[in-house]
Coordinates of N, CA and C in Angstrom, one line a residue:
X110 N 37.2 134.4 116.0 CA 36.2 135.0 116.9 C 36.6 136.5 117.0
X111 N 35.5 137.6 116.6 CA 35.8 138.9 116.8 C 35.5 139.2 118.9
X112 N 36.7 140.0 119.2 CA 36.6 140.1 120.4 C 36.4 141.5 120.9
X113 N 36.9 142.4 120.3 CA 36.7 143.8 119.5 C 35.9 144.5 118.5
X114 N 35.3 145.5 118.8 CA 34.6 146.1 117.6 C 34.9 147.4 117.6
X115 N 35.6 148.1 116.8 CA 36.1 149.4 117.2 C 35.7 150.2 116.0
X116 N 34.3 151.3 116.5 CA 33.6 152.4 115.8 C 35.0 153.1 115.5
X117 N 34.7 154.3 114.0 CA 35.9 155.0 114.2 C 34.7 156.2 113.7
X118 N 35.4 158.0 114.4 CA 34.5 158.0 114.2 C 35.6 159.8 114.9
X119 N 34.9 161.1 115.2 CA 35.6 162.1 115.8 C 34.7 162.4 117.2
X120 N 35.2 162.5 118.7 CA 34.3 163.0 119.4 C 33.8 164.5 119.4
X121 N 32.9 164.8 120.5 CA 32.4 166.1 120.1 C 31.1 165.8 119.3
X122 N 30.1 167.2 120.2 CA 28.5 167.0 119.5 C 28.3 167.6 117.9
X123 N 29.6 168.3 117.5 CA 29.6 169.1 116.4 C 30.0 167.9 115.4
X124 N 30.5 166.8 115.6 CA 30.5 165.4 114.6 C 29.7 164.7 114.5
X125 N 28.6 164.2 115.4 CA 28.1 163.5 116.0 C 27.4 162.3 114.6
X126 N 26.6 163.6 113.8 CA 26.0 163.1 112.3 C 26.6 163.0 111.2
X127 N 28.0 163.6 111.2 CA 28.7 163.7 109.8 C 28.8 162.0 109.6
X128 N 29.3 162.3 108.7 CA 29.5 160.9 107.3 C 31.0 160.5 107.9
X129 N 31.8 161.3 108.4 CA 32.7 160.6 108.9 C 33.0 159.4 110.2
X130 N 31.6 159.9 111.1 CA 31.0 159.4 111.9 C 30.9 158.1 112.1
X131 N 30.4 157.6 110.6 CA 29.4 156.2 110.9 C 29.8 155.7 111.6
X132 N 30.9 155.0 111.8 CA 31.4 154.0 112.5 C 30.6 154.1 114.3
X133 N 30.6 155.5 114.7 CA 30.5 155.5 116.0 C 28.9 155.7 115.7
X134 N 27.9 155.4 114.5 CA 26.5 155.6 115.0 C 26.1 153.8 114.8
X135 N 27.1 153.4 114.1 CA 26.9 152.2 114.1 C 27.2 151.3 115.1
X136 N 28.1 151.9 116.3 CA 28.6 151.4 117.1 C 27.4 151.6 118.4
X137 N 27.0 152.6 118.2 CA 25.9 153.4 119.3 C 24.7 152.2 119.5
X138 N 24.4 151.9 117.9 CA 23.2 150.9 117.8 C 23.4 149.6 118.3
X139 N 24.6 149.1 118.4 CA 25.0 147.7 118.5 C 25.1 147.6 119.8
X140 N 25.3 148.7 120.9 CA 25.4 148.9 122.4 C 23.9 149.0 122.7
X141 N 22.9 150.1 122.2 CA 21.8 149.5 122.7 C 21.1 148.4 122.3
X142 N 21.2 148.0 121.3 CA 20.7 147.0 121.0 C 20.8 145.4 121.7
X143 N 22.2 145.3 122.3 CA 22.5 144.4 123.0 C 22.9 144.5 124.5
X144 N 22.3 145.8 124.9 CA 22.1 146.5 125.9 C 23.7 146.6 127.1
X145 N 24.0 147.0 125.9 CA 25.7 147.7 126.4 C 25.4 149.1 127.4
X146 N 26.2 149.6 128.1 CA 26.4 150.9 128.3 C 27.6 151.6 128.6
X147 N 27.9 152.8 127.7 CA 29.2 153.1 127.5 C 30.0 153.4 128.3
X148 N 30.9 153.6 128.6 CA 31.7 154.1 130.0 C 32.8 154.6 129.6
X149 N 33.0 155.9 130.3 CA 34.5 156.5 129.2 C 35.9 156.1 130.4
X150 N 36.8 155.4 129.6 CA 38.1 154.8 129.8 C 39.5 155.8 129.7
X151 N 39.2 156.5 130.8 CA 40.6 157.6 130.3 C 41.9 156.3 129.4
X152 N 42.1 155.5 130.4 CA 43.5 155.1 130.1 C 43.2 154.1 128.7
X153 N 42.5 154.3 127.9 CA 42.3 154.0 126.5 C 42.0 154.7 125.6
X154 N 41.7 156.0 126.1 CA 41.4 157.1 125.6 C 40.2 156.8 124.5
X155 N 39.0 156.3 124.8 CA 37.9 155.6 125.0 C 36.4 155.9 125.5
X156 N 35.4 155.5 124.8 CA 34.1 155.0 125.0 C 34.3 153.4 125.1
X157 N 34.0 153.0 125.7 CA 34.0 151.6 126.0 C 32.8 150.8 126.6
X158 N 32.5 149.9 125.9 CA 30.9 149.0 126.2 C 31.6 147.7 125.9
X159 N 30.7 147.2 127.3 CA 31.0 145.3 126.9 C 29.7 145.0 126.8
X160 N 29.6 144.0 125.8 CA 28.4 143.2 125.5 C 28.2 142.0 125.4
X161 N 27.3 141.4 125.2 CA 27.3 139.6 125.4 C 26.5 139.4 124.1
X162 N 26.7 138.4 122.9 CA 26.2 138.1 121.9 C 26.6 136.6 121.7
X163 N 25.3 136.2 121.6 CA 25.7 134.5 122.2 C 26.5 134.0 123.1
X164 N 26.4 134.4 124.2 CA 27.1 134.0 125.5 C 28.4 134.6 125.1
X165 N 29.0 135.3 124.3 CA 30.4 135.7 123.8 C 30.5 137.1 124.6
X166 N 31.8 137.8 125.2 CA 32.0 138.9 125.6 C 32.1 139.4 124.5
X167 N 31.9 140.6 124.2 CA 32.6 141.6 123.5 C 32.9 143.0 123.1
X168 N 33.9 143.5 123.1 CA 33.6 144.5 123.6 C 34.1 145.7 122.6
X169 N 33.5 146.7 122.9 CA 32.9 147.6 121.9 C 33.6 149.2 122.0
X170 N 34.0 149.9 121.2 CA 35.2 150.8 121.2 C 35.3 152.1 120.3
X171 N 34.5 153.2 121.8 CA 34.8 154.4 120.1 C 36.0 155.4 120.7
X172 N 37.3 155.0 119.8 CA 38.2 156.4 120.7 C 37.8 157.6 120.6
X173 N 38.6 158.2 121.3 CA 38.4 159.9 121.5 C 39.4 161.0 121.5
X174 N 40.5 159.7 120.3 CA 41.6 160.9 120.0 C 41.4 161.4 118.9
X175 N 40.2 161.4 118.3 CA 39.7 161.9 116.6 C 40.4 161.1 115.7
X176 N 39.9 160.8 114.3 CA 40.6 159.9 113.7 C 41.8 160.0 113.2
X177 N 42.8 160.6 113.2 CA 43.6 160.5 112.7 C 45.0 159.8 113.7
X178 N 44.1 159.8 115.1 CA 44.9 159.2 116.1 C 44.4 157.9 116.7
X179 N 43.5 157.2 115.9 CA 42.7 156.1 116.8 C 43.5 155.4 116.8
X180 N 44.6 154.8 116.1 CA 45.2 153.6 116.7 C 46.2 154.0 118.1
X181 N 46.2 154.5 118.4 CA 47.0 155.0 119.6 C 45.7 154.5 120.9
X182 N 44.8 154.9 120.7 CA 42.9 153.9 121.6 C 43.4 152.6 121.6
X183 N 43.5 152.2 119.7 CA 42.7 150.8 119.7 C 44.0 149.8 120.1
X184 N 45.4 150.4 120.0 CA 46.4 149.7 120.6 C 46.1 149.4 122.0
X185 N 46.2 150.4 122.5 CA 45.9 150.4 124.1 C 45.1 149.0 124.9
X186 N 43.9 149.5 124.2 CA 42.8 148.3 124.5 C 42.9 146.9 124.2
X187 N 43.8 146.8 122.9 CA 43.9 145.3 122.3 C 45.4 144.9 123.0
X188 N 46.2 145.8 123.6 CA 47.1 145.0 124.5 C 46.8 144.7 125.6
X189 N 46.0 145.7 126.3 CA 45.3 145.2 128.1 C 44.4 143.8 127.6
X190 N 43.7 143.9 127.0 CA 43.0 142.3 126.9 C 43.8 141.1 126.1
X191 N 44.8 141.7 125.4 CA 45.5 140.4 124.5 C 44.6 140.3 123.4
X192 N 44.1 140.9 122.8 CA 43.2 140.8 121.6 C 44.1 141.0 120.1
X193 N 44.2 140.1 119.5 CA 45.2 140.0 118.4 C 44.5 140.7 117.3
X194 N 45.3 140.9 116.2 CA 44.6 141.7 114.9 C 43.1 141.2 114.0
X195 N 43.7 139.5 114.2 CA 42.5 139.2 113.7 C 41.3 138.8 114.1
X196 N 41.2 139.4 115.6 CA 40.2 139.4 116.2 C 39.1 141.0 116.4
X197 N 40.2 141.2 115.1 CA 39.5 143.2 115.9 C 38.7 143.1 114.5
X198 N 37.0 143.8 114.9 CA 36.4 144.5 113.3 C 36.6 146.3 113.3
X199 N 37.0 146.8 112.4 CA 36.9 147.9 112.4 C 36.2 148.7 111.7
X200 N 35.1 149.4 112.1 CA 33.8 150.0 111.2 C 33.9 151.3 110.8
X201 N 33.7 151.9 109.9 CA 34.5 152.9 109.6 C 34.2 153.7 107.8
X202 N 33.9 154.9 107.6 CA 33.2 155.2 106.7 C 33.9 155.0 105.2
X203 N 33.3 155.0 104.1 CA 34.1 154.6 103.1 C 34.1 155.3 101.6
X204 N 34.5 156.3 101.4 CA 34.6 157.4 100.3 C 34.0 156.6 99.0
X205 N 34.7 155.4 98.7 CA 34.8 154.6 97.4 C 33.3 153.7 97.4
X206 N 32.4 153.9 97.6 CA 31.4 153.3 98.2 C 30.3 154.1 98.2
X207 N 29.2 153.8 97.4 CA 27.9 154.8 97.7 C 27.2 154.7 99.0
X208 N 26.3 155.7 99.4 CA 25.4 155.5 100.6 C 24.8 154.7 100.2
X209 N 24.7 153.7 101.7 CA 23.5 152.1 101.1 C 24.3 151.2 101.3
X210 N 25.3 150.9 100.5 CA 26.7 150.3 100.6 C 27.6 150.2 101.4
X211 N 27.8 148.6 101.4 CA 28.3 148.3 102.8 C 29.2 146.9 102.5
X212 N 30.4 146.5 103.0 CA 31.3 145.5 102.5 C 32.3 145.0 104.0
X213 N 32.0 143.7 103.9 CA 32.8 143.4 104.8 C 34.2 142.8 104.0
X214 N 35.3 142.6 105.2 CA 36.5 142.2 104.4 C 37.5 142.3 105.6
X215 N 38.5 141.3 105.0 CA 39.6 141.4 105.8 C 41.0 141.5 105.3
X216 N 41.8 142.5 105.9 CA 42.8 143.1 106.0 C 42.6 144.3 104.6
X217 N 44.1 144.4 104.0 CA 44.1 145.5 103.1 C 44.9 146.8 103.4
X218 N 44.8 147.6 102.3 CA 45.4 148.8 102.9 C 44.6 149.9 103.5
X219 N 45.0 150.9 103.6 CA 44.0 152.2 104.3 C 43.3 153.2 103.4
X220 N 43.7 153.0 102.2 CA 43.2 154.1 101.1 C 43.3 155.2 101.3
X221 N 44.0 156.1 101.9 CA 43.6 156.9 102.6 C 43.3 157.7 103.6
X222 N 42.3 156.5 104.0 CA 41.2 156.7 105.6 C 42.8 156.6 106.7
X223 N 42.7 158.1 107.3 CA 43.3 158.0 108.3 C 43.5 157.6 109.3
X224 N 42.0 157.3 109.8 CA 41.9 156.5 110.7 C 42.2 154.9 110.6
X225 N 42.5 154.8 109.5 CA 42.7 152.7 109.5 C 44.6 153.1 108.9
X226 N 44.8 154.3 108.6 CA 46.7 154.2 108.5 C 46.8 154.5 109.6
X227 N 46.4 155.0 111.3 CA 47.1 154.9 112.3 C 46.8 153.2 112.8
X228 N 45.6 152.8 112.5 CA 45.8 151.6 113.3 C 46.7 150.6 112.7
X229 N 46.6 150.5 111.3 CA 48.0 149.6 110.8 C 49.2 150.1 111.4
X230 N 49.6 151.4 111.4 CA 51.0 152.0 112.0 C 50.9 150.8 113.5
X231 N 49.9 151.5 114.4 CA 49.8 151.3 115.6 C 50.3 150.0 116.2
X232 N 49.1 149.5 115.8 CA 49.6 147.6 115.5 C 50.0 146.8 115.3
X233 N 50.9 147.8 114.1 CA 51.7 146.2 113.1 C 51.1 145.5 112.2
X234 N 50.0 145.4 112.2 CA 49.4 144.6 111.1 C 48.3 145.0 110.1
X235 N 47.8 144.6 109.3 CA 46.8 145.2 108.5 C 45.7 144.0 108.2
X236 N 46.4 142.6 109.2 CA 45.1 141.6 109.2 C 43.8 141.8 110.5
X237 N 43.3 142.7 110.4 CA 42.1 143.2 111.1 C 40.5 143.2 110.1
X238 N 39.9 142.6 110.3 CA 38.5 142.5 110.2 C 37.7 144.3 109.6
X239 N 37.1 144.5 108.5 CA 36.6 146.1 108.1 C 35.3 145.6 107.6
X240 N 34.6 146.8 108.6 CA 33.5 147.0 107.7 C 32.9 148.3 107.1
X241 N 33.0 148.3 106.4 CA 33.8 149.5 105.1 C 32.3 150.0 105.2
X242 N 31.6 151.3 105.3 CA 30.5 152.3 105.2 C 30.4 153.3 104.5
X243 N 29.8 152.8 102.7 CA 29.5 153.9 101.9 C 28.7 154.9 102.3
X244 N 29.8 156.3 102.1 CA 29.5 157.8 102.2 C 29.0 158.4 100.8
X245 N 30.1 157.7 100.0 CA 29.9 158.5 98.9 C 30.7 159.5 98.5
X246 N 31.6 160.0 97.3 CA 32.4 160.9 97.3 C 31.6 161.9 96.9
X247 N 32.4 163.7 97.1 CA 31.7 164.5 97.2 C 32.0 165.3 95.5
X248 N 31.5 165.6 94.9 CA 31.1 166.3 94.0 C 32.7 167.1 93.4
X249 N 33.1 166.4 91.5 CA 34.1 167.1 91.2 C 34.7 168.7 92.1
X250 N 35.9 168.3 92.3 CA 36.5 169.9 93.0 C 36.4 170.2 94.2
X251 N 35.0 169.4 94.7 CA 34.7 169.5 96.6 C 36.1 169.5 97.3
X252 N 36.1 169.5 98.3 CA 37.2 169.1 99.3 C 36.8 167.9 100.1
X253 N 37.4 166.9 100.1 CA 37.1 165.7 100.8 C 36.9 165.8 102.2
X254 N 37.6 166.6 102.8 CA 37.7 166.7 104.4 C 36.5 167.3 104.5
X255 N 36.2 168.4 104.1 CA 34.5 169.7 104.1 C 33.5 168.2 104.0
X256 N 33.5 167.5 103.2 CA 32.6 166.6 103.1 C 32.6 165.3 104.3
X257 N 33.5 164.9 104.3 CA 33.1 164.1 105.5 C 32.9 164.3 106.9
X258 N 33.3 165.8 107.2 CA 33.2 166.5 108.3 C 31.3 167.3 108.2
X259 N 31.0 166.9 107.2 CA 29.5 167.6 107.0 C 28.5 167.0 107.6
X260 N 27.7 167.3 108.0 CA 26.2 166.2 108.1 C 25.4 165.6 107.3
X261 N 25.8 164.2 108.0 CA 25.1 163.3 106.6 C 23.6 163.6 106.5
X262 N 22.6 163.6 105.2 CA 21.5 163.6 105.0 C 20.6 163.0 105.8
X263 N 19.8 163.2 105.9 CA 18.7 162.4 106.4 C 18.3 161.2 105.6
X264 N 18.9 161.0 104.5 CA 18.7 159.9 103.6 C 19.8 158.9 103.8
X265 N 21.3 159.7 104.0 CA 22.3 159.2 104.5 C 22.5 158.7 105.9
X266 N 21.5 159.0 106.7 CA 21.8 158.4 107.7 C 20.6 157.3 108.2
X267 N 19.6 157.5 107.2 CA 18.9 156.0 107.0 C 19.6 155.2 106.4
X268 N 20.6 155.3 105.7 CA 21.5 153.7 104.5 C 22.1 153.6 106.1
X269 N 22.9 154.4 107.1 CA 23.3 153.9 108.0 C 22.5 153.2 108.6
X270 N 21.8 153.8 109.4 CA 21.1 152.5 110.1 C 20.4 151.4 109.4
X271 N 20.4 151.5 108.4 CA 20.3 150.4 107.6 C 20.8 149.2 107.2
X272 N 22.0 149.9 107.2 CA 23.7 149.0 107.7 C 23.6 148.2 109.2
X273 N 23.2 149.1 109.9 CA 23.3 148.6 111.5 C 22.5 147.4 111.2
X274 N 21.0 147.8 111.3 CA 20.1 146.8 111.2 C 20.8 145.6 110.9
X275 N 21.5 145.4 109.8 CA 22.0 144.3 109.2 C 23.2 143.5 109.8
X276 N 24.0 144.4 110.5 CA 25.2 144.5 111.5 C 24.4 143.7 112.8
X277 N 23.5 144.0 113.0 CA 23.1 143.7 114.0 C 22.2 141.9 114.0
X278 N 21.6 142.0 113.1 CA 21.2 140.5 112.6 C 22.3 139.7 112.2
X279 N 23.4 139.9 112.0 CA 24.5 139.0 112.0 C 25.2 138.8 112.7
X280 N 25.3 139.9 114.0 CA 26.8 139.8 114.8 C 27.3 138.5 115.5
X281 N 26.0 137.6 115.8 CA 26.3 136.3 116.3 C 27.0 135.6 115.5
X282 N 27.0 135.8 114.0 CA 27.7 135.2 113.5 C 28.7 136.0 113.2
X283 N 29.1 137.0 113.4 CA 30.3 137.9 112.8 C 31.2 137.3 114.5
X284 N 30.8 137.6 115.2 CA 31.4 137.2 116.8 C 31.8 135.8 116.5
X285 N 31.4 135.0 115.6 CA 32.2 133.9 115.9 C 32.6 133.2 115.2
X286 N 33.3 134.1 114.4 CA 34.1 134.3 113.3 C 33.7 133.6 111.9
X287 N 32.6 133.3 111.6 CA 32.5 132.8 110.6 C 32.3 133.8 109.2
X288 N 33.3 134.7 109.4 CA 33.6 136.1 108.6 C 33.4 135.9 107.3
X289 N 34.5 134.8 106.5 CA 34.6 134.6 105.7 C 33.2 134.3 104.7
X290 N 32.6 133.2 105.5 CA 31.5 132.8 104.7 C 30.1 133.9 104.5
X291 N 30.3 134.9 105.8 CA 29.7 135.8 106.1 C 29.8 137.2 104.6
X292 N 31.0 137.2 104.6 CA 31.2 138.3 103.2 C 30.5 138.3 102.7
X293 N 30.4 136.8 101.7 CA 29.4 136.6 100.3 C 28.3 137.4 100.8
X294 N 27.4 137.0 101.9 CA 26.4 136.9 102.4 C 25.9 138.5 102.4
X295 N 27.2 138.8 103.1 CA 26.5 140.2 103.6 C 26.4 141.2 102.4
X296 N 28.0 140.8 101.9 CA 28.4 141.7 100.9 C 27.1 141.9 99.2
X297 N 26.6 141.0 99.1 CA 25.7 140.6 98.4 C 24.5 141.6 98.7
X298 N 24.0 141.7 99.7 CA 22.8 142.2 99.9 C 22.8 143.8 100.1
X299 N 23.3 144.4 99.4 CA 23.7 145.8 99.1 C 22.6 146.6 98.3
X300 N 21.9 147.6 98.4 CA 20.9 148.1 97.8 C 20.8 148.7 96.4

Protein backbone atom coordinates (compact mmCIF):
# COMPACT_ATOMS: atom_id res chain seq x y z
CA UNK A 1 0.00 0.00 0.00
CA UNK A 2 1.54 3.43 -1.07
CA UNK A 3 1.19 5.79 1.98
CA UNK A 4 3.38 8.51 0.53
CA UNK A 5 3.69 10.21 -2.62
CA UNK A 6 6.53 12.52 -2.75
CA UNK A 7 6.65 15.22 -5.94
CA UNK A 8 10.32 16.13 -6.35
CA UNK A 9 10.67 19.04 -7.82
CA UNK A 10 12.79 22.93 -6.68
CA UNK A 11 10.63 25.61 -4.72
CA UNK A 12 10.30 29.19 -5.96
CA UNK A 13 8.00 30.82 -8.86
CA UNK A 14 11.18 30.92 -11.09
CA UNK A 15 10.98 26.76 -11.25
CA UNK A 16 7.61 26.38 -11.11
CA UNK A 17 7.33 25.05 -15.20
CA UNK A 18 10.80 23.76 -15.73
CA UNK A 19 11.23 20.09 -16.68
CA UNK A 20 12.82 19.56 -13.52
CA UNK A 21 9.69 20.30 -11.84
CA UNK A 22 7.34 17.63 -12.97
CA UNK A 23 7.16 15.83 -10.10
CA UNK A 24 5.69 18.83 -8.16
CA UNK A 25 3.06 19.65 -11.32
CA UNK A 26 2.19 16.21 -11.04
CA UNK A 27 1.78 16.37 -7.59
CA UNK A 28 -0.32 19.78 -7.77
CA UNK A 29 -2.88 17.76 -9.97
CA UNK A 30 -3.34 14.76 -7.79
CA UNK A 31 -4.11 17.36 -4.67
CA UNK A 32 -6.73 19.07 -6.57
CA UNK A 33 -8.06 16.43 -8.13
CA UNK A 34 -8.82 14.57 -4.94
CA UNK A 35 -9.37 17.78 -3.33
CA UNK A 36 -6.22 17.94 -1.04
CA UNK A 37 -5.01 21.27 0.17
CA UNK A 38 -1.47 22.09 0.68
CA UNK A 39 -0.17 23.23 3.93
CA UNK A 40 3.50 24.20 4.41
CA UNK A 41 5.13 21.99 7.28
CA UNK A 42 8.18 23.88 8.56
CA UNK A 43 9.30 20.80 10.56
CA UNK A 44 9.41 18.62 7.24
CA UNK A 45 10.53 21.18 5.41
CA UNK A 46 7.44 20.68 3.24
CA UNK A 47 4.29 21.22 1.12
CA UNK A 48 2.16 18.78 2.60
CA UNK A 49 -1.58 17.49 1.50
CA UNK A 50 -3.55 14.56 2.87
CA UNK A 51 -5.87 12.94 0.66
CA UNK A 52 -8.44 10.13 0.71
CA UNK A 53 -8.40 7.70 -2.41
CA UNK A 54 -10.68 4.81 -1.74
CA UNK A 55 -11.20 5.45 1.80
CA UNK A 56 -7.20 5.25 2.00
CA UNK A 57 -5.26 8.27 3.68
CA UNK A 58 -2.57 9.51 1.78
CA UNK A 59 -0.44 11.71 1.87
CA UNK A 60 1.19 13.90 -0.53
CA UNK A 61 4.79 15.70 -0.34
CA UNK A 62 6.61 18.46 -2.18
CA UNK A 63 9.92 19.42 -0.21
CA UNK A 64 11.39 22.68 -0.17
CA UNK A 65 15.03 22.00 0.30
CA UNK A 66 15.52 21.96 -3.68
CA UNK A 67 16.45 18.72 -5.07
CA UNK A 68 19.51 17.98 -4.20
CA UNK A 69 18.42 17.96 -0.53
CA UNK A 70 14.94 16.17 -0.57
CA UNK A 71 15.71 13.32 1.24
CA UNK A 72 16.50 15.21 4.30
CA UNK A 73 11.94 16.30 3.72
CA UNK A 74 11.17 12.88 2.73
CA UNK A 75 13.04 11.28 5.84
CA UNK A 76 11.54 13.49 8.22
CA UNK A 77 7.98 12.78 7.17
CA UNK A 78 8.42 8.97 6.63
CA UNK A 79 9.70 8.70 10.28
CA UNK A 80 6.81 10.91 12.03
CA UNK A 81 4.24 8.59 10.38
CA UNK A 82 6.29 5.23 10.30
CA UNK A 83 6.05 5.01 6.56
CA UNK A 84 8.58 2.35 5.34
CA UNK A 85 10.46 2.54 1.92
CA UNK A 86 8.14 0.43 0.20
CA UNK A 87 5.37 2.29 0.80
CA UNK A 88 6.79 5.63 -0.54
CA UNK A 89 6.21 6.59 -4.68
CA UNK A 90 8.52 8.99 -5.80
CA UNK A 91 7.71 11.10 -8.92
CA UNK A 92 10.30 12.73 -10.43
CA UNK A 93 11.60 13.81 -13.94
CA UNK A 94 13.63 11.50 -16.09
CA UNK A 95 16.47 12.60 -18.60
CA UNK A 96 16.67 8.85 -20.24
CA UNK A 97 13.08 9.12 -21.34
CA UNK A 98 11.28 11.15 -24.03
CA UNK A 99 8.48 13.70 -23.29
CA UNK A 100 5.20 11.51 -23.28
CA UNK A 101 6.97 8.87 -21.51
CA UNK A 102 6.33 7.67 -18.40
CA UNK A 103 7.39 4.29 -16.36
CA UNK A 104 6.57 2.99 -13.23
CA UNK A 105 8.97 0.73 -11.23
CA UNK A 106 10.38 -0.20 -8.15
CA UNK A 107 13.58 0.39 -6.47
CA UNK A 108 16.98 0.81 -8.53
CA UNK A 109 19.65 3.23 -8.59
CA UNK A 110 19.54 7.16 -8.93
CA UNK A 111 21.25 7.69 -12.33
CA UNK A 112 22.21 10.55 -11.54
CA UNK A 113 18.94 12.40 -10.44
CA UNK A 114 20.01 14.07 -7.45
CA UNK A 115 17.11 14.17 -5.96
CA UNK A 116 16.52 10.14 -5.70
CA UNK A 117 20.74 9.90 -4.45
CA UNK A 118 19.76 11.99 -1.42
CA UNK A 119 16.73 9.95 -0.73
CA UNK A 120 18.51 6.53 -1.03
CA UNK A 121 21.45 8.28 1.16
CA UNK A 122 18.65 9.59 3.53
CA UNK A 123 16.80 6.42 4.07
CA UNK A 124 18.75 3.63 3.63
CA UNK A 125 17.10 2.00 1.02
CA UNK A 126 16.54 2.17 -2.65
CA UNK A 127 13.20 -0.18 -2.28
CA UNK A 128 10.92 2.88 -2.89
CA UNK A 129 8.15 2.91 -5.51
CA UNK A 130 9.34 5.62 -8.96
CA UNK A 131 7.54 7.17 -11.31
CA UNK A 132 10.15 8.10 -13.69
CA UNK A 133 8.86 11.50 -16.11
CA UNK A 134 10.31 11.75 -19.60
CA UNK A 135 11.95 15.20 -20.12
CA UNK A 136 14.06 14.30 -22.70
CA UNK A 137 17.77 14.92 -23.01
CA UNK A 138 19.00 18.20 -24.17
CA UNK A 139 20.78 18.54 -27.39
CA UNK A 140 24.66 17.18 -28.06
CA UNK A 141 27.06 19.63 -25.89
CA UNK A 142 23.93 21.39 -23.94
CA UNK A 143 24.49 21.49 -20.24
CA UNK A 144 22.14 19.22 -18.53
CA UNK A 145 21.46 21.49 -15.46
CA UNK A 146 20.63 24.83 -18.13
CA UNK A 147 18.11 22.27 -19.46
CA UNK A 148 16.25 20.96 -16.75
CA UNK A 149 16.26 24.25 -14.89
CA UNK A 150 14.53 25.65 -18.26
CA UNK A 151 10.86 25.90 -19.11
CA UNK A 152 9.29 23.02 -20.27
CA UNK A 153 7.41 23.70 -23.66
CA UNK A 154 4.03 24.09 -23.98
CA UNK A 155 4.07 20.70 -25.61
CA UNK A 156 6.17 19.42 -22.73
CA UNK A 157 3.96 20.28 -20.36
CA UNK A 158 0.95 18.72 -22.06
CA UNK A 159 2.95 14.94 -22.10
CA UNK A 160 2.92 16.13 -18.32
CA UNK A 161 -0.36 16.45 -17.64
CA UNK A 162 -0.88 13.77 -19.63
CA UNK A 163 0.97 11.66 -17.30
CA UNK A 164 -1.19 13.01 -14.44
CA UNK A 165 -4.34 12.25 -16.17
CA UNK A 166 -3.17 8.80 -16.16
CA UNK A 167 -1.69 8.97 -12.54
CA UNK A 168 -4.69 9.97 -11.61
CA UNK A 169 -7.09 7.18 -13.10
CA UNK A 170 -5.01 4.67 -11.40
CA UNK A 171 -4.06 5.89 -8.05
CA UNK A 172 -6.76 3.67 -6.46
CA UNK A 173 -4.99 1.12 -7.59
CA UNK A 174 -1.44 2.46 -7.21
CA UNK A 175 -2.63 3.22 -3.27
CA UNK A 176 -3.24 -0.24 -2.84
CA UNK A 177 -0.44 -1.58 -3.94
CA UNK A 178 -1.17 -3.49 -6.74
CA UNK A 179 2.09 -1.87 -8.35
CA UNK A 180 3.44 -4.64 -9.72
CA UNK A 181 0.58 -5.77 -11.93
CA UNK A 182 0.07 -2.03 -12.48
CA UNK A 183 3.60 -1.55 -14.41
CA UNK A 184 2.73 -3.72 -17.36
CA UNK A 185 -0.32 -1.75 -17.52
CA UNK A 186 0.75 1.53 -17.15
CA UNK A 187 4.13 1.14 -18.52
CA UNK A 188 2.58 -0.06 -21.84
CA UNK A 189 0.52 2.76 -22.62
CA UNK A 190 3.21 5.25 -23.54
CA UNK A 191 2.70 7.47 -26.56
Amino acid sequence: MIKLIVGLGNPGSQYKKTRHNAGFLVLDRLDSSFSGSWRLESRFNSEVSEVYVSGCKVLLQKPLTFMNKSGDAVVKLAQYYKISPDEILVVHDELDFDSGVARLKKGGGHAGHNGLRDIIQKIGSRDFYRLRIGIGRPSQGKDVANYVLSAATASELSDIQDIADRVEALLPEIVKGDIVRLMTEFNSRDK
